[in-house]
PDB file of C-alpha atoms in Angstrom:
ATOM      1  CA  UNK A   1      99.150 104.205  88.880  1.00 39.00           C
ATOM      2  CA  UNK A   2     101.688 105.358  91.454  1.00 40.00           C
ATOM      3  CA  UNK A   3      99.364 104.903  94.434  1.00 43.00           C
ATOM      4  CA  UNK A   4     100.865 101.447  95.112  1.00 45.00           C
ATOM      5  CA  UNK A   5     104.249 102.961  95.800  1.00 47.00           C
ATOM      6  CA  UNK A   6     103.086 105.007  98.780  1.00 46.00           C
ATOM      7  CA  UNK A   7     100.338 102.824 100.189  1.00 54.00           C
ATOM      8  CA  UNK A   8     100.775  99.885 102.549  1.00 64.00           C
ATOM      9  CA  UNK A   9      99.310  96.516 101.590  1.00 64.00           C
ATOM     10  CA  UNK A  10      96.697  95.436 104.118  1.00 66.00           C
ATOM     11  CA  UNK A  11      96.711  91.735 105.093  1.00 68.00           C
ATOM     12  CA  UNK A  12      93.272  90.186 104.645  1.00 63.00           C
ATOM     13  CA  UNK A  13      93.394  88.891 108.234  1.00 62.00           C
ATOM     14  CA  UNK A  14      93.630  92.539 109.383  1.00 62.00           C
ATOM     15  CA  UNK A  15      90.606  93.437 107.245  1.00 59.00           C
ATOM     16  CA  UNK A  16      88.522  90.639 108.737  1.00 54.00           C
ATOM     17  CA  UNK A  17      89.677  91.381 112.282  1.00 54.00           C
ATOM     18  CA  UNK A  18      89.088  88.768 115.005  1.00 50.00           C
ATOM     19  CA  UNK A  19      86.669  86.908 112.709  1.00 46.00           C
ATOM     20  CA  UNK A  20      89.594  85.642 110.613  1.00 45.00           C
ATOM     21  CA  UNK A  21      91.180  83.697 113.454  1.00 45.00           C
ATOM     22  CA  UNK A  22      88.129  82.821 115.545  1.00 47.00           C
ATOM     23  CA  UNK A  23      86.722  79.320 115.021  1.00 47.00           C
ATOM     24  CA  UNK A  24      83.336  79.273 113.299  1.00 45.00           C
ATOM     25  CA  UNK A  25      80.826  76.558 114.111  1.00 48.00           C
ATOM     26  CA  UNK A  26      79.612  74.571 111.101  1.00 50.00           C
ATOM     27  CA  UNK A  27      76.458  76.135 109.673  1.00 48.00           C
ATOM     28  CA  UNK A  28      76.886  79.354 111.666  1.00 46.00           C
ATOM     29  CA  UNK A  29      77.095  82.667 109.839  1.00 45.00           C
ATOM     30  CA  UNK A  30      80.460  84.404 110.223  1.00 47.00           C
ATOM     31  CA  UNK A  31      80.626  87.649 112.165  1.00 45.00           C
ATOM     32  CA  UNK A  32      82.649  90.571 110.910  1.00 48.00           C
ATOM     33  CA  UNK A  33      82.614  92.599 114.124  1.00 44.00           C
ATOM     34  CA  UNK A  34      86.229  93.742 113.808  1.00 49.00           C
ATOM     35  CA  UNK A  35      86.119  94.148 110.042  1.00 58.00           C
ATOM     36  CA  UNK A  36      87.301  97.308 108.329  1.00 74.00           C
ATOM     37  CA  UNK A  37      84.023  97.713 106.408  1.00 80.00           C
ATOM     38  CA  UNK A  38      84.035 100.961 104.430  1.00 82.00           C
ATOM     39  CA  UNK A  39      87.836 101.225 104.522  1.00 81.00           C
ATOM     40  CA  UNK A  40      89.933 101.816 101.430  1.00 83.00           C
ATOM     41  CA  UNK A  41      92.541  99.030 101.271  1.00 83.00           C
ATOM     42  CA  UNK A  42      95.077  97.400  98.979  1.00 84.00           C
ATOM     43  CA  UNK A  43      95.089  93.602  99.016  1.00 86.00           C
ATOM     44  CA  UNK A  44      97.676  91.415  97.349  1.00 87.00           C
ATOM     45  CA  UNK A  45      97.478  87.680  96.775  1.00 89.00           C
ATOM     46  CA  UNK A  46      96.625  84.818  94.469  1.00 92.00           C
ATOM     47  CA  UNK A  47      93.334  84.842  92.574  1.00 92.00           C
ATOM     48  CA  UNK A  48      91.002  81.862  92.407  1.00 91.00           C
ATOM     49  CA  UNK A  49      87.899  81.730  90.245  1.00 87.00           C
ATOM     50  CA  UNK A  50      84.358  81.415  91.471  1.00 85.00           C
ATOM     51  CA  UNK A  51      83.176  81.625  87.866  1.00 83.00           C
ATOM     52  CA  UNK A  52      85.202  81.855  84.652  1.00 84.00           C
ATOM     53  CA  UNK A  53      84.510  83.515  81.312  1.00 87.00           C
ATOM     54  CA  UNK A  54      85.718  82.465  77.852  1.00 88.00           C
ATOM     55  CA  UNK A  55      87.479  84.942  75.594  1.00 85.00           C
ATOM     56  CA  UNK A  56      85.886  84.494  72.157  1.00 80.00           C
ATOM     57  CA  UNK A  57      88.559  84.736  69.437  1.00 81.00           C
ATOM     58  CA  UNK A  58      91.167  82.584  71.206  1.00 81.00           C
ATOM     59  CA  UNK A  59      88.860  80.439  73.371  1.00 83.00           C
ATOM     60  CA  UNK A  60      91.019  81.063  76.471  1.00 86.00           C
ATOM     61  CA  UNK A  61      89.416  80.631  79.899  1.00 90.00           C
ATOM     62  CA  UNK A  62      89.917  83.607  82.207  1.00 90.00           C
ATOM     63  CA  UNK A  63      88.653  85.182  85.401  1.00 90.00           C
ATOM     64  CA  UNK A  64      88.780  88.644  83.802  1.00 90.00           C
ATOM     65  CA  UNK A  65      89.765  90.021  80.408  1.00 90.00           C
ATOM     66  CA  UNK A  66      89.933  93.343  78.621  1.00 90.00           C
ATOM     67  CA  UNK A  67      90.062  93.110  74.823  1.00 91.00           C
ATOM     68  CA  UNK A  68      90.650  95.859  72.275  1.00 91.00           C
ATOM     69  CA  UNK A  69      89.416  95.259  68.712  1.00 92.00           C
ATOM     70  CA  UNK A  70      90.840  97.195  65.767  1.00 92.00           C
ATOM     71  CA  UNK A  71      90.278  97.230  62.019  1.00 90.00           C
ATOM     72  CA  UNK A  72      92.269  98.604  59.127  1.00 87.00           C
ATOM     73  CA  UNK A  73      90.842 101.533  57.223  1.00 82.00           C
ATOM     74  CA  UNK A  74      91.685 104.782  55.478  1.00 77.00           C
ATOM     75  CA  UNK A  75      92.594 107.835  57.552  1.00 71.00           C
ATOM     76  CA  UNK A  76      90.415 110.971  57.708  1.00 72.00           C
ATOM     77  CA  UNK A  77      92.040 112.511  54.640  1.00 72.00           C
ATOM     78  CA  UNK A  78      92.159 109.328  52.586  1.00 70.00           C
ATOM     79  CA  UNK A  79      95.749 108.600  53.479  1.00 73.00           C
ATOM     80  CA  UNK A  80      97.291 105.161  53.802  1.00 78.00           C
ATOM     81  CA  UNK A  81      95.598 102.372  55.747  1.00 81.00           C
ATOM     82  CA  UNK A  82      95.696 102.769  59.540  1.00 84.00           C
ATOM     83  CA  UNK A  83      94.695 100.566  62.464  1.00 86.00           C
ATOM     84  CA  UNK A  84      91.587 102.152  63.981  1.00 85.00           C
ATOM     85  CA  UNK A  85      89.915 101.355  67.282  1.00 87.00           C
ATOM     86  CA  UNK A  86      86.598  99.485  66.884  1.00 88.00           C
ATOM     87  CA  UNK A  87      85.476  98.589  70.381  1.00 88.00           C
ATOM     88  CA  UNK A  88      86.516  97.481  73.849  1.00 88.00           C
ATOM     89  CA  UNK A  89      85.171  94.313  75.459  1.00 88.00           C
ATOM     90  CA  UNK A  90      85.542  93.529  79.174  1.00 88.00           C
ATOM     91  CA  UNK A  91      84.178  90.455  80.906  1.00 87.00           C
ATOM     92  CA  UNK A  92      84.632  89.102  84.393  1.00 85.00           C
ATOM     93  CA  UNK A  93      83.544  86.238  86.577  1.00 84.00           C
ATOM     94  CA  UNK A  94      83.556  86.670  90.343  1.00 87.00           C
ATOM     95  CA  UNK A  95      86.816  85.710  92.048  1.00 91.00           C
ATOM     96  CA  UNK A  96      88.599  85.495  95.386  1.00 91.00           C
ATOM     97  CA  UNK A  97      91.959  86.985  96.383  1.00 90.00           C
ATOM     98  CA  UNK A  98      93.827  84.859  98.936  1.00 87.00           C
ATOM     99  CA  UNK A  99      96.950  86.226 100.635  1.00 83.00           C
ATOM    100  CA  UNK A 100      97.603  83.230 102.883  1.00 82.00           C
ATOM    101  CA  UNK A 101      95.957  84.813 105.954  1.00 79.00           C
ATOM    102  CA  UNK A 102      92.437  84.957 104.530  1.00 81.00           C
ATOM    103  CA  UNK A 103      90.471  85.665 101.398  1.00 84.00           C
ATOM    104  CA  UNK A 104      88.216  88.404 100.084  1.00 88.00           C
ATOM    105  CA  UNK A 105      85.656  88.206  97.258  1.00 90.00           C
ATOM    106  CA  UNK A 106      85.633  90.509  94.208  1.00 90.00           C
ATOM    107  CA  UNK A 107      82.159  90.506  92.567  1.00 88.00           C
ATOM    108  CA  UNK A 108      81.321  90.663  88.862  1.00 74.00           C
ATOM    109  CA  UNK A 109      81.636  94.292  87.733  1.00 80.00           C
ATOM    110  CA  UNK A 110      83.836  94.393  84.592  1.00 74.00           C
ATOM    111  CA  UNK A 111      83.205  98.062  83.824  1.00 78.00           C
ATOM    112  CA  UNK A 112      84.514  99.032  87.278  1.00 83.00           C
ATOM    113  CA  UNK A 113      87.824  97.139  86.960  1.00 84.00           C
ATOM    114  CA  UNK A 114      91.095  98.518  85.611  1.00 84.00           C
ATOM    115  CA  UNK A 115      93.784  95.841  85.800  1.00 86.00           C
ATOM    116  CA  UNK A 116      97.198  96.325  84.239  1.00 87.00           C
ATOM    117  CA  UNK A 117      99.382  93.381  83.289  1.00 87.00           C
ATOM    118  CA  UNK A 118      98.478  89.716  83.170  1.00 89.00           C
ATOM    119  CA  UNK A 119      98.624  87.358  80.211  1.00 90.00           C
ATOM    120  CA  UNK A 120      98.803  89.194  76.867  1.00 91.00           C
ATOM    121  CA  UNK A 121      97.053  87.431  73.970  1.00 90.00           C
ATOM    122  CA  UNK A 122      96.733  88.906  70.482  1.00 90.00           C
ATOM    123  CA  UNK A 123      95.927  87.816  66.953  1.00 88.00           C
ATOM    124  CA  UNK A 124      94.033  88.396  63.742  1.00 88.00           C
ATOM    125  CA  UNK A 125      90.317  87.937  63.218  1.00 87.00           C
ATOM    126  CA  UNK A 126      89.258  86.408  59.927  1.00 80.00           C
ATOM    127  CA  UNK A 127      91.402  85.676  56.893  1.00 80.00           C
ATOM    128  CA  UNK A 128      91.674  89.130  55.371  1.00 82.00           C
ATOM    129  CA  UNK A 129      94.201  90.463  57.888  1.00 79.00           C
ATOM    130  CA  UNK A 130      92.194  93.657  58.280  1.00 87.00           C
ATOM    131  CA  UNK A 131      90.924  92.989  61.819  1.00 90.00           C
ATOM    132  CA  UNK A 132      92.865  92.181  64.974  1.00 91.00           C
ATOM    133  CA  UNK A 133      92.496  91.944  68.740  1.00 91.00           C
ATOM    134  CA  UNK A 134      94.741  92.465  71.739  1.00 92.00           C
ATOM    135  CA  UNK A 135      93.678  91.349  75.203  1.00 91.00           C
ATOM    136  CA  UNK A 136      94.964  91.030  78.742  1.00 91.00           C
ATOM    137  CA  UNK A 137      93.744  88.032  80.742  1.00 91.00           C
ATOM    138  CA  UNK A 138      93.677  87.288  84.459  1.00 91.00           C
ATOM    139  CA  UNK A 139      93.797  83.534  85.027  1.00 90.00           C
ATOM    140  CA  UNK A 140      93.325  81.261  88.017  1.00 90.00           C
ATOM    141  CA  UNK A 141      96.503  81.268  90.138  1.00 91.00           C
ATOM    142  CA  UNK A 142      97.845  84.649  88.962  1.00 92.00           C
ATOM    143  CA  UNK A 143      99.067  87.205  91.505  1.00 92.00           C
ATOM    144  CA  UNK A 144      97.019  90.376  91.841  1.00 90.00           C
ATOM    145  CA  UNK A 145      97.341  93.575  93.844  1.00 89.00           C
ATOM    146  CA  UNK A 146      93.993  95.384  93.995  1.00 87.00           C
ATOM    147  CA  UNK A 147      92.856  98.693  95.515  1.00 86.00           C
ATOM    148  CA  UNK A 148      89.223  98.997  96.614  1.00 86.00           C
ATOM    149  CA  UNK A 149      86.745  99.501  99.447  1.00 87.00           C
ATOM    150  CA  UNK A 150      85.766  96.718 101.874  1.00 87.00           C
ATOM    151  CA  UNK A 151      82.044  95.933 102.100  1.00 87.00           C
ATOM    152  CA  UNK A 152      79.737  93.259 103.487  1.00 85.00           C
ATOM    153  CA  UNK A 153      78.282  90.672 101.085  1.00 86.00           C
ATOM    154  CA  UNK A 154      74.865  91.235  99.533  1.00 85.00           C
ATOM    155  CA  UNK A 155      72.601  89.384  97.122  1.00 83.00           C
ATOM    156  CA  UNK A 156      74.117  86.181  95.718  1.00 84.00           C
ATOM    157  CA  UNK A 157      77.656  86.934  96.908  1.00 84.00           C
ATOM    158  CA  UNK A 158      79.316  84.385  99.225  1.00 84.00           C
ATOM    159  CA  UNK A 159      78.334  85.003 102.848  1.00 80.00           C
ATOM    160  CA  UNK A 160      81.512  83.559 104.393  1.00 80.00           C
ATOM    161  CA  UNK A 161      83.818  86.427 103.365  1.00 83.00           C
ATOM    162  CA  UNK A 162      83.893  90.179 102.890  1.00 86.00           C
ATOM    163  CA  UNK A 163      83.712  91.863  99.480  1.00 89.00           C
ATOM    164  CA  UNK A 164      86.087  94.305  97.765  1.00 89.00           C
ATOM    165  CA  UNK A 165      84.216  96.888  95.677  1.00 87.00           C
ATOM    166  CA  UNK A 166      85.019 100.060  93.785  1.00 86.00           C
ATOM    167  CA  UNK A 167      84.508 103.301  95.678  1.00 80.00           C
ATOM    168  CA  UNK A 168      81.277 105.149  94.897  1.00 78.00           C
ATOM    169  CA  UNK A 169      81.537 106.164  91.240  1.00 77.00           C
ATOM    170  CA  UNK A 170      85.100 104.854  91.110  1.00 82.00           C
ATOM    171  CA  UNK A 171      87.113 101.982  89.717  1.00 83.00           C
ATOM    172  CA  UNK A 172      89.007  99.034  91.237  1.00 84.00           C
ATOM    173  CA  UNK A 173      92.655  99.499  90.217  1.00 82.00           C
ATOM    174  CA  UNK A 174      94.953  96.496  90.020  1.00 85.00           C
ATOM    175  CA  UNK A 175      98.316  95.160  88.921  1.00 86.00           C
ATOM    176  CA  UNK A 176      98.496  91.520  87.790  1.00 86.00           C
ATOM    177  CA  UNK A 177     101.500  89.218  87.539  1.00 86.00           C
ATOM    178  CA  UNK A 178     101.041  86.030  85.488  1.00 86.00           C
ATOM    179  CA  UNK A 179     101.679  82.721  87.225  1.00 81.00           C
ATOM    180  CA  UNK A 180     104.825  81.007  86.034  1.00 73.00           C
ATOM    181  CA  UNK A 181     104.003  77.699  84.354  1.00 62.00           C
TER     182      UNK A 181
END
């Protein structure tokens, strides 16, 4: 994930163009005339939840999580017990990224998100000690740097801001830094 090293972070106010600073009348739909719709950008800011999900084994609330489940079993040749991958679980609620100059919405698409870092939570499942999980969580107030493509809202997405999506057939890449408590 070296693309962050060589790419400039785009302020959200620059993505929105003149619409970010122009006053909007109450009840009027915002205009995104100067927006960089279709542009590939990197935004960095604080995340805030529109909807949250609950991670099952620990009961933690999160905006996004990626959990790996493993179980203990014999190797292919009947060797000693090994930890073997069972399945991957990713869930996400929609969220906003706010960099202080504006905000952009990231819709619910957990299979198209690849976020590294965040809060690491792990533990055993059950009492036998033969199953475990390891997950990374993105919580309200964490810092996130995300690479995606700017688009206009559609469907049930908020109409007052632009949307950051994965490129066609691609993935949203991100780096998360947990908020200090």
